[in-house]
Amino acid sequence: MPLPEELKKQKKDWEETTVRKVISRYPELKAEFVTGSDKPVERLYLPESFSVEEYLGKQGFPGRYPYTRGVQPTMYRGRLWTMRQYAGFGTAEESNQRYRFLLEQGQTGLSVAFDLPTQIGYDSDDPRAEGEVGKVGVVVDTLRDMEILFDGIPLDKISTSMTINAPAAILLAMYIAVAEKKGIGKDKLRGTIQNDILKEYIARGTYIFPPAPSMRLITDVFAYCSREVPQWNTISISGYHIREAGSDASQEVAFTLANGIEYVRAALKAGLSVDDFAGRLSFFFNAHNDLLEEVAKFRAARRIWARIMKERFNATDPKSMMLRFHTQTGGSTLTAQQPDNNIVRVAIQALAAVLGGTQSLHTNSREEALALPAEESVRLALRTQQVLAYESGVTSTVDPLAGSYCVEALTDRIELEVWQYIDRIEALGGMVPSILKGYVQKQIQEAAFRTQKDIEKGERVVVGINKFQMEEKRPENLLRVDPAIRQVQTDKLSQLKRSRNSSHVQDSLSALRQGAKQDAVNLLPLILETVREYATLGEICQVLRDEFGEHKETIVL
Amino acid sequence: MDLVDDIRRGEVRAIARAISLIEDLEPEAELLADSLFPHTGRALILGVTGSPGAGKSTLVDRLITLERRSGHKVAVIAIDPSSPFSGGAVLGDRLRMQEHATDPGVFIRSMASRGFLGGVAAATGDVLKVLDAAGYDTIFIETIGVGQTEVKIVELSDIVLLVLMPGMGDEIQAMKAGVMEIGDIFIINKKDMPGADKLLMEVEYVLSFKNPGEDTVTNPIVMTSATNGEGIGLLREAIAAHRTEIARSGKLEQKRRFRLERELMGVLNRKIHQLMDVHIEVSKQLPDWADTLYRRKACPYALINKQIQNFLKEGRGDRTN
Amino acid sequence: MPSKKTRILIAKPGLDGHDRGAKFIARTLRDEGYEVIYTGIRQTPEAIVQTAIQEDVDFVGLSLLSGAHNELFPRVVDLLKENGAEDIKVIGGGIIPEEDIPLLKEKGVQAVFGPGTSTEQIVEFIEHGSGR
């Protein structure tokens, strides 16, 4: 049923008389209002139309296709989201302390940040690791570090998310091996590896191998886990970093789901059947300051993914159609100036994630535009989630913003734009060719460039940056990673190398090399064997570098 | 000139600075180019052209590796367009060659076209002299890669490598438009992509019309996949064979003589321009001349002919007009 | 007619892949009329210095968000010196705590531009050597 003529007439009358009269005396602050993604916002939204069929088709009921209103029927009335703060720095010992602290503070899941050498497959003693060891996350060279990292933490009781991509299979193997030593079976393990290489090529940069062998490693993980580690989320398809690189909200969803399509296709090509792995796919999004647009974004993403899985890939298991996601508040929205303002930003963004139906949430800390967060800042960020969960009341009903004329209109608009991008990428031959041609990077860069120009011109206000600036004292007590850590870790490493059985190490690495040469071999069991022998991450990755080659970025400026 | 000695000893900083002097048209650039000229003529100059995205930089990267294995010193000039609005440029071609950045036997220089048409920068010819005199055995010139404007590369190179890839619908149009004329060796890159065989047939077909009889030198076609290194060995062999062939047939000498002719023409044109500018103040007077034309008080040819006659007679133009 | 162009190398040392800022700067400097060489992520100090010399740049702009600036920025300065290219000015940007700036300057980094820096400030420095 389209909008009744009478209502349209009334709106026109309202604009021409009531609004016009006011505007003539008190003009609006801006000629045009836009969302955080620079899309027009109307003064007032009205119901576009309403019919039962349309409602069921576009929104439906929570826990039912198309899942616009949420993936579980009761949402936070049944169970709150998992409060999961991304953490890790320095040595395994230091990070283990931080994890225990967070669990004591009421955090309900772990999220491991690895340092860059670990993420790119270099050991601490590699020259390329200079200055980087333990800086943005914890350093892991061998299984020994993982044993220390999870010391005293019950791996059968908590879920662990690991932000690791190019060497995801190796870190997962280490996690399994640590559990083995604790006597915990693979079927008890719950958690997520990010394992999303496509967005590394697009936005985050910690790739190692070219697309084809990278996709093989990913589908090997899918296949292995579907048999052996059934509760593990084998991938976290991430829009977070795409948004951080400067995309707008629609692009974030579009490129993430297009990556998802590519992974599903790769898994099907590798011989898996869709309902065997699709239920273990998870997603990861950003939350920015434009509250309503962000809520609409999450809702649109669920609706589109459900349709993709049902209609394009003929999934039949409802779990395969549900877009479950983790959210992190937007790192790039934080300012180094007046860092306390970030606390407020984070609260708004976290609210958007909750109103958008997230399954887990990380809230950034106030000084993260400057350094890794200190304990008290992390606690405050966690408390923000707890206030939302226990005091705000927004958890009491499912999808509270549904039916807001504005939010529904934004949801529809984002959906439309997302489909346009997905169609364009499909026309270019899918995500891999689109990345190699630089198409995706170009779209993101254009958006990032516009945003930054708008900030410099003052057309987009950032409090404390281009408006309401003030003189301030520089923040003190920033967390610092001791630069001596590289030496400590290197010593640890050479000691370990002396103590392990080096012929076993070499044998396991040669077996991996042989396996890598044959596409049909699942590499997970071979990798597991190398980590059990305490082969280093760098050694394992070097074997794969030799066999697979290395990726080179496509730059479009 | 100390700089010349430093360049000839292969000192990187000197080479780099000399190139800037030439690019910036500094007053000493002419003398520098002439001082280097006697020491040139040794290097093999390879032009690399083809559409953007065809994989030129990656191919050059792979060829550098092979050249280095044979002990050759290699230089690369990678040309990107200048912005017509700001005059600035973002030069990103060397990204694909960065693993050679620390190899002392490799010198890579990015150049902005600085408004010069023809796919290369105006100073490229003189920059080549610097690199040649500095002792680089092989010099690659990678052009911007925008189709028909690439013709200038023919004048600068001993051998032109034309890089094509499947799936670019405009390739055939380009062939018809004459771009095919500029290639000596044809490379079908990304040979694993669909359409590579079809492209090969099309190139063969077009080439069958190119040399009707009298020219004995044939144009090799090589299929490559630069990203994984396939076909690069074959390409290098094709380059070596082609070089031997054109040296034997005299075509190389003919090309190099032709290059010198073109260079002389270029210098002459530039000099005449400068001369006219000094003596009859062309730049300064242009608006006034245009004004008389606008008011239909004079006609273009007559006006210029008069200026030239005055210049020849008196060594200066008619400034009273 | 001489037409001296200022050339600037924008480089990302270290291992972080956050190139949003570096690319923005590269593009903005292009629009300001400079010739900018951009070589992508994960460049070693050695490669950065050789590139700077071969490209005969006037400035090297280093962008780093991982926190390895105290090690890597001075390393670039030192290598330039070792190669007789100390006239090439090194500037830095990224997530750099205020308290690190004096040390970086002492070690020869000419200017450090932290989060929230405007293009104007950078251009001002390039043109007049003043600013941060």
CSV table of N, CA and C in Angstrom, one decimal, chain A residues 10-79:
chain,number,residue,atom,x,y,z
A,10,GLN,N,-1.0,16.4,3.1
A,10,GLN,CA,-0.8,17.0,4.4
A,10,GLN,C,0.6,17.4,4.6
A,11,LYS,N,1.6,16.6,4.1
A,11,LYS,CA,3.0,16.9,4.3
A,11,LYS,C,3.4,18.1,3.5
A,12,LYS,N,2.8,18.2,2.3
A,12,LYS,CA,3.1,19.3,1.4
A,12,LYS,C,2.6,20.6,2.1
A,13,ASP,N,1.4,20.5,2.6
A,13,ASP,CA,0.8,21.6,3.2
A,13,ASP,C,1.6,22.1,4.4
A,14,TRP,N,2.0,21.1,5.2
A,14,TRP,CA,2.9,21.4,6.4
A,14,TRP,C,4.2,22.2,6.0
A,15,GLU,N,4.8,21.6,4.9
A,15,GLU,CA,6.0,22.3,4.4
A,15,GLU,C,5.8,23.7,3.9
A,16,GLU,N,4.7,23.9,3.2
A,16,GLU,CA,4.5,25.2,2.6
A,16,GLU,C,3.9,26.2,3.5
A,17,THR,N,3.3,25.8,4.6
A,17,THR,CA,2.8,26.8,5.5
A,17,THR,C,3.6,26.8,6.8
A,18,THR,N,3.4,25.8,7.6
A,18,THR,CA,4.1,25.8,8.9
A,18,THR,C,5.6,25.9,8.9
A,19,VAL,N,6.2,25.0,8.0
A,19,VAL,CA,7.7,25.0,8.0
A,19,VAL,C,8.2,26.3,7.3
A,20,ARG,N,7.5,26.7,6.2
A,20,ARG,CA,8.0,27.9,5.5
A,20,ARG,C,8.0,29.1,6.4
A,21,LYS,N,6.9,29.2,7.2
A,21,LYS,CA,6.8,30.4,8.1
A,21,LYS,C,8.0,30.5,9.1
A,22,VAL,N,8.3,29.3,9.6
A,22,VAL,CA,9.3,29.3,10.6
A,22,VAL,C,10.7,29.5,10.0
A,23,ILE,N,10.9,28.9,8.8
A,23,ILE,CA,12.2,29.0,8.2
A,23,ILE,C,12.5,30.5,7.7
A,24,SER,N,11.4,31.2,7.3
A,24,SER,CA,11.6,32.5,6.9
A,24,SER,C,12.2,33.4,8.0
A,25,ARG,N,11.8,33.1,9.2
A,25,ARG,CA,12.3,33.9,10.3
A,25,ARG,C,13.6,33.2,11.0
A,26,TYR,N,13.5,31.9,11.0
A,26,TYR,CA,14.7,31.2,11.7
A,26,TYR,C,15.2,30.1,10.7
A,27,PRO,N,16.1,30.5,9.8
A,27,PRO,CA,16.5,29.5,8.8
A,27,PRO,C,17.2,28.3,9.5
A,28,GLU,N,17.2,27.2,8.8
A,28,GLU,CA,17.9,26.0,9.4
A,28,GLU,C,19.4,26.2,9.4
A,29,LEU,N,20.1,25.5,10.2
A,29,LEU,CA,21.5,25.7,10.4
A,29,LEU,C,22.3,25.4,9.2
A,30,LYS,N,21.9,24.5,8.3
A,30,LYS,CA,22.6,24.2,7.1
A,30,LYS,C,21.6,24.1,6.0
A,31,ALA,N,22.1,24.3,4.8
A,31,ALA,CA,21.2,24.1,3.6
A,31,ALA,C,20.9,22.7,3.4
A,32,GLU,N,21.9,21.8,3.7
A,32,GLU,CA,21.7,20.4,3.4
A,32,GLU,C,22.2,19.6,4.6
A,33,PHE,N,21.4,18.7,5.1
A,33,PHE,CA,21.9,17.8,6.2
A,33,PHE,C,22.3,16.5,5.6
A,34,VAL,N,23.4,16.0,6.2
A,34,VAL,CA,23.9,14.7,5.6
A,34,VAL,C,24.2,13.7,6.8
A,35,THR,N,24.3,12.4,6.5
A,35,THR,CA,24.7,11.5,7.5
A,35,THR,C,26.2,11.4,7.6
A,36,GLY,N,26.7,10.6,8.5
A,36,GLY,CA,28.1,10.4,8.7
A,36,GLY,C,28.8,9.9,7.4
A,37,SER,N,28.0,9.3,6.6
A,37,SER,CA,28.5,8.8,5.3
A,37,SER,C,28.2,9.8,4.2
A,38,ASP,N,27.9,11.0,4.5
A,38,ASP,CA,27.7,12.0,3.6
A,38,ASP,C,26.5,11.8,2.6
A,39,LYS,N,25.4,11.2,3.2
A,39,LYS,CA,24.2,11.0,2.4
A,39,LYS,C,23.1,11.9,2.9
A,40,PRO,N,22.3,12.4,2.0
A,40,PRO,CA,21.3,13.4,2.5
A,40,PRO,C,20.3,12.8,3.5
A,41,VAL,N,19.9,13.7,4.4
A,41,VAL,CA,18.9,13.3,5.4
A,41,VAL,C,17.8,14.3,5.3
A,42,GLU,N,16.6,13.7,5.3
A,42,GLU,CA,15.4,14.6,5.1
A,42,GLU,C,15.0,15.2,6.5
A,43,ARG,N,14.3,16.3,6.4
A,43,ARG,CA,13.8,17.0,7.6
A,43,ARG,C,12.9,16.0,8.4
A,44,LEU,N,12.1,15.3,7.7
A,44,LEU,CA,11.1,14.5,8.4
A,44,LEU,C,10.8,13.3,7.5
A,45,TYR,N,10.8,12.1,8.2
A,45,TYR,CA,10.4,10.9,7.4
A,45,TYR,C,9.0,10.5,7.8
A,46,LEU,N,8.3,10.0,6.8
A,46,LEU,CA,6.9,9.6,7.0
A,46,LEU,C,6.8,8.1,6.6
A,47,PRO,N,5.9,7.4,7.0
A,47,PRO,CA,5.8,6.0,6.5
A,47,PRO,C,5.6,6.1,5.0
A,48,GLU,N,6.5,5.3,4.3
A,48,GLU,CA,6.4,5.3,2.8
A,48,GLU,C,5.2,4.5,2.4
A,49,SER,N,5.0,3.4,3.1
A,49,SER,CA,3.9,2.5,2.8
A,49,SER,C,3.8,1.5,3.9
A,50,PHE,N,2.7,0.8,3.9
A,50,PHE,CA,2.6,-0.3,4.8
A,50,PHE,C,1.7,-1.4,4.3
A,51,SER,N,2.2,-2.6,4.3
A,51,SER,CA,1.3,-3.7,4.1
A,51,SER,C,1.9,-4.9,4.8
A,52,VAL,N,1.1,-5.8,5.2
A,52,VAL,CA,1.6,-7.0,6.0
A,52,VAL,C,2.7,-7.8,5.2
A,53,GLU,N,2.4,-7.9,3.8
A,53,GLU,CA,3.4,-8.7,3.0
A,53,GLU,C,4.7,-8.0,3.0
A,54,GLU,N,4.6,-6.7,2.8
A,54,GLU,CA,5.9,-5.9,2.7
A,54,GLU,C,6.6,-6.0,4.1
A,55,TYR,N,5.9,-5.9,5.1
A,55,TYR,CA,6.6,-6.0,6.5
A,55,TYR,C,7.3,-7.3,6.6
A,56,LEU,N,6.6,-8.4,6.3
A,56,LEU,CA,7.2,-9.7,6.5
A,56,LEU,C,8.4,-9.9,5.6
A,57,GLY,N,8.3,-9.3,4.4
A,57,GLY,CA,9.4,-9.5,3.4
A,57,GLY,C,10.6,-8.7,3.8
A,58,LYS,N,10.4,-7.5,4.3
A,58,LYS,CA,11.6,-6.7,4.6
A,58,LYS,C,12.0,-6.7,6.0
A,59,GLN,N,11.1,-7.0,7.0
A,59,GLN,CA,11.6,-6.9,8.4
A,59,GLN,C,11.3,-8.3,9.1
A,60,GLY,N,10.1,-8.7,9.0
A,60,GLY,CA,9.8,-10.0,9.6
A,60,GLY,C,9.9,-10.0,11.1
A,61,PHE,N,10.2,-11.2,11.7
A,61,PHE,CA,10.3,-11.4,13.1
A,61,PHE,C,11.7,-11.8,13.5
A,62,PRO,N,12.2,-11.3,14.6
A,62,PRO,CA,13.5,-11.7,15.1
A,62,PRO,C,13.7,-13.2,15.1
A,63,GLY,N,14.8,-13.7,14.7
A,63,GLY,CA,15.1,-15.1,14.6
A,63,GLY,C,14.4,-15.8,13.4
A,64,ARG,N,13.8,-15.0,12.6
A,64,ARG,CA,13.3,-15.6,11.3
A,64,ARG,C,13.7,-14.8,10.1
A,65,TYR,N,13.8,-15.5,9.0
A,65,TYR,CA,14.2,-14.8,7.7
A,65,TYR,C,13.3,-13.6,7.5
A,66,PRO,N,13.9,-12.5,7.0
A,66,PRO,CA,15.3,-12.3,6.6
A,66,PRO,C,16.2,-11.7,7.8
A,67,TYR,N,15.8,-11.9,9.0
A,67,TYR,CA,16.6,-11.6,10.2
A,67,TYR,C,16.9,-10.1,10.3
A,68,THR,N,16.2,-9.2,9.6
A,68,THR,CA,16.4,-7.8,9.8
A,68,THR,C,16.4,-7.3,11.2
A,69,ARG,N,15.4,-7.9,12.0
A,69,ARG,CA,15.2,-7.5,13.3
A,69,ARG,C,16.1,-8.2,14.4
A,70,GLY,N,16.9,-9.1,13.9
A,70,GLY,CA,17.8,-9.8,14.8
A,70,GLY,C,17.9,-11.3,14.5
A,71,VAL,N,19.0,-11.9,14.9
A,71,VAL,CA,19.2,-13.3,14.6
A,71,VAL,C,18.6,-14.2,15.7
A,72,GLN,N,18.4,-13.7,16.9
A,72,GLN,CA,17.7,-14.5,17.9
A,72,GLN,C,16.4,-14.0,18.2
A,73,PRO,N,15.4,-14.8,18.5
A,73,PRO,CA,14.1,-14.4,18.8
A,73,PRO,C,13.9,-13.4,20.0
A,74,THR,N,14.8,-13.7,21.0
A,74,THR,CA,14.6,-12.8,22.2
A,74,THR,C,15.7,-11.8,22.4
A,75,MET,N,16.7,-11.9,21.6
A,75,MET,CA,17.9,-11.0,21.6
A,75,MET,C,18.4,-10.8,23.1
A,76,TYR,N,18.6,-9.6,23.5
A,76,TYR,CA,19.3,-9.4,24.8
A,76,TYR,C,18.4,-9.7,26.0
A,77,ARG,N,17.1,-10.0,25.8
A,77,ARG,CA,16.2,-10.5,26.9
A,77,ARG,C,16.7,-11.8,27.3
A,78,GLY,N,17.3,-12.6,26.3
A,78,GLY,CA,17.7,-13.9,26.6
A,78,GLY,C,19.2,-14.0,27.1
A,79,ARG,N,20.0,-13.2,26.4
A,79,ARG,CA,21.4,-13.3,26.7
A,79,ARG,C,22.0,-12.0,26.2
